[in-house]
mmCIF file of C-alpha atoms in Angstrom:
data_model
loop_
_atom_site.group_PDB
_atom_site.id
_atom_site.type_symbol
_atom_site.label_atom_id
_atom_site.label_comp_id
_atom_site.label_asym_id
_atom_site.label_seq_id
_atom_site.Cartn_x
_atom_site.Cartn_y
_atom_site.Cartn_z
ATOM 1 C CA UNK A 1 -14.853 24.834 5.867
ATOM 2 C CA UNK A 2 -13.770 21.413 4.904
ATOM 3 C CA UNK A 3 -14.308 18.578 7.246
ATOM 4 C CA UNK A 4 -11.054 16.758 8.923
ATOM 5 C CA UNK A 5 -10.591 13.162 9.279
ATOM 6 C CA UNK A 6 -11.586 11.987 5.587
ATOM 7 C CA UNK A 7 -7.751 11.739 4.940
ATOM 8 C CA UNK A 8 -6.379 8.740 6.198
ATOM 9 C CA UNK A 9 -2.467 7.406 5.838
ATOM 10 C CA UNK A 10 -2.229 3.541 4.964
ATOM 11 C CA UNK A 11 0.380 1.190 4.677
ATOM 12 C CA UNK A 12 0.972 -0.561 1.562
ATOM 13 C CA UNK A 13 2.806 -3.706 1.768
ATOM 14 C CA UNK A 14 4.610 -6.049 -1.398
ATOM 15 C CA UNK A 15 2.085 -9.204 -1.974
ATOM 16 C CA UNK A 16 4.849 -11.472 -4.460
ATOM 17 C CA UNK A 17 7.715 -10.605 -1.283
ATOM 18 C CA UNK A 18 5.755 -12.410 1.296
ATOM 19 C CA UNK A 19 5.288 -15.388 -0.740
ATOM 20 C CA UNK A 20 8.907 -15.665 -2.191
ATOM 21 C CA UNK A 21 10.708 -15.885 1.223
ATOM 22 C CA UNK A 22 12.873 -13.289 0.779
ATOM 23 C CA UNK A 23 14.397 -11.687 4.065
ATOM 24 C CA UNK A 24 13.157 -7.640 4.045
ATOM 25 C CA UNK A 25 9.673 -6.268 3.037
ATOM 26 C CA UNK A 26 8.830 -3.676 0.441
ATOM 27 C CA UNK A 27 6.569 -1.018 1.714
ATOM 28 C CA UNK A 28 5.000 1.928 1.302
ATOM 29 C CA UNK A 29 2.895 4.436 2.983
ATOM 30 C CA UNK A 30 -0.100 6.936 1.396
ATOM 31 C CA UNK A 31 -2.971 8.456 2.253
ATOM 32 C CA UNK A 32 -6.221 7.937 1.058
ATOM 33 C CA UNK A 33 -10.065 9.262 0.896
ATOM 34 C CA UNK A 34 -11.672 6.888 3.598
ATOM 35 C CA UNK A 35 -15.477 8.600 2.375
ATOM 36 C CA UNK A 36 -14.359 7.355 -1.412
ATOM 37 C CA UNK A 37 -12.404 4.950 -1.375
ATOM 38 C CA UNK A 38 -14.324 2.486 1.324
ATOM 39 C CA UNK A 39 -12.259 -1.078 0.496
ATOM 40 C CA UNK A 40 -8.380 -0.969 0.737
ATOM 41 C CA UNK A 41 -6.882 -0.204 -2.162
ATOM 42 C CA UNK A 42 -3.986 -1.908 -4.174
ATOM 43 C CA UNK A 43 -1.379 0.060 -6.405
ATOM 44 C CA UNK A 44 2.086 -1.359 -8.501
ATOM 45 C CA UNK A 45 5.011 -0.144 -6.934
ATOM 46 C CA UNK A 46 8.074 -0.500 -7.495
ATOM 47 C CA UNK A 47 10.566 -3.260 -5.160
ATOM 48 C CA UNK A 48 13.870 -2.715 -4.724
ATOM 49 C CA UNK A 49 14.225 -6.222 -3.513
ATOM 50 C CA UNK A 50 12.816 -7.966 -6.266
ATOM 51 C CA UNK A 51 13.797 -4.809 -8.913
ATOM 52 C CA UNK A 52 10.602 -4.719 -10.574
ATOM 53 C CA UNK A 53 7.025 -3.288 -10.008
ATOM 54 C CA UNK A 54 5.009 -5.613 -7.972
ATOM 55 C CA UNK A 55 1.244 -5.141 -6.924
ATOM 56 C CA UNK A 56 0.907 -3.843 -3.086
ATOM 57 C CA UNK A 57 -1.801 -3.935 -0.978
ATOM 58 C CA UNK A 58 -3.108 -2.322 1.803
ATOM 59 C CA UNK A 59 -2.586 -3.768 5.490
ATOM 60 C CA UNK A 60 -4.496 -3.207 8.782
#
């Protein structure tokens, strides 16, 4: 049987919308390996704000 608890949902929040003052903030939320994938993780995703793909990173 597989172990439970390796599976973890994140929050993935736009890096360029924080710094451009925007109002709103992109986000998105995933799940990820916590026994692989030990440092938080960063992924390009798209903003509807901005309209183009933007690097996100992990919060929390």
């Amino acid at each position: 049987m597989a172990k439970k608890g390796n599976r973890i949902q994140v929050i993935l929040e736009c890096t360029e919308h924080k710094k451009s003052g925007m109002p709103g903030m992109s986000r998105y939320i995933t799940t990820k390996n916590r026994k692989n994938t030990t440092q938080r993780i960063e992924l390009k995703k798209y903003n509807p704000v901005l309209k183009k793909h933007t690097v996100h990173k992990e919060i929390k």
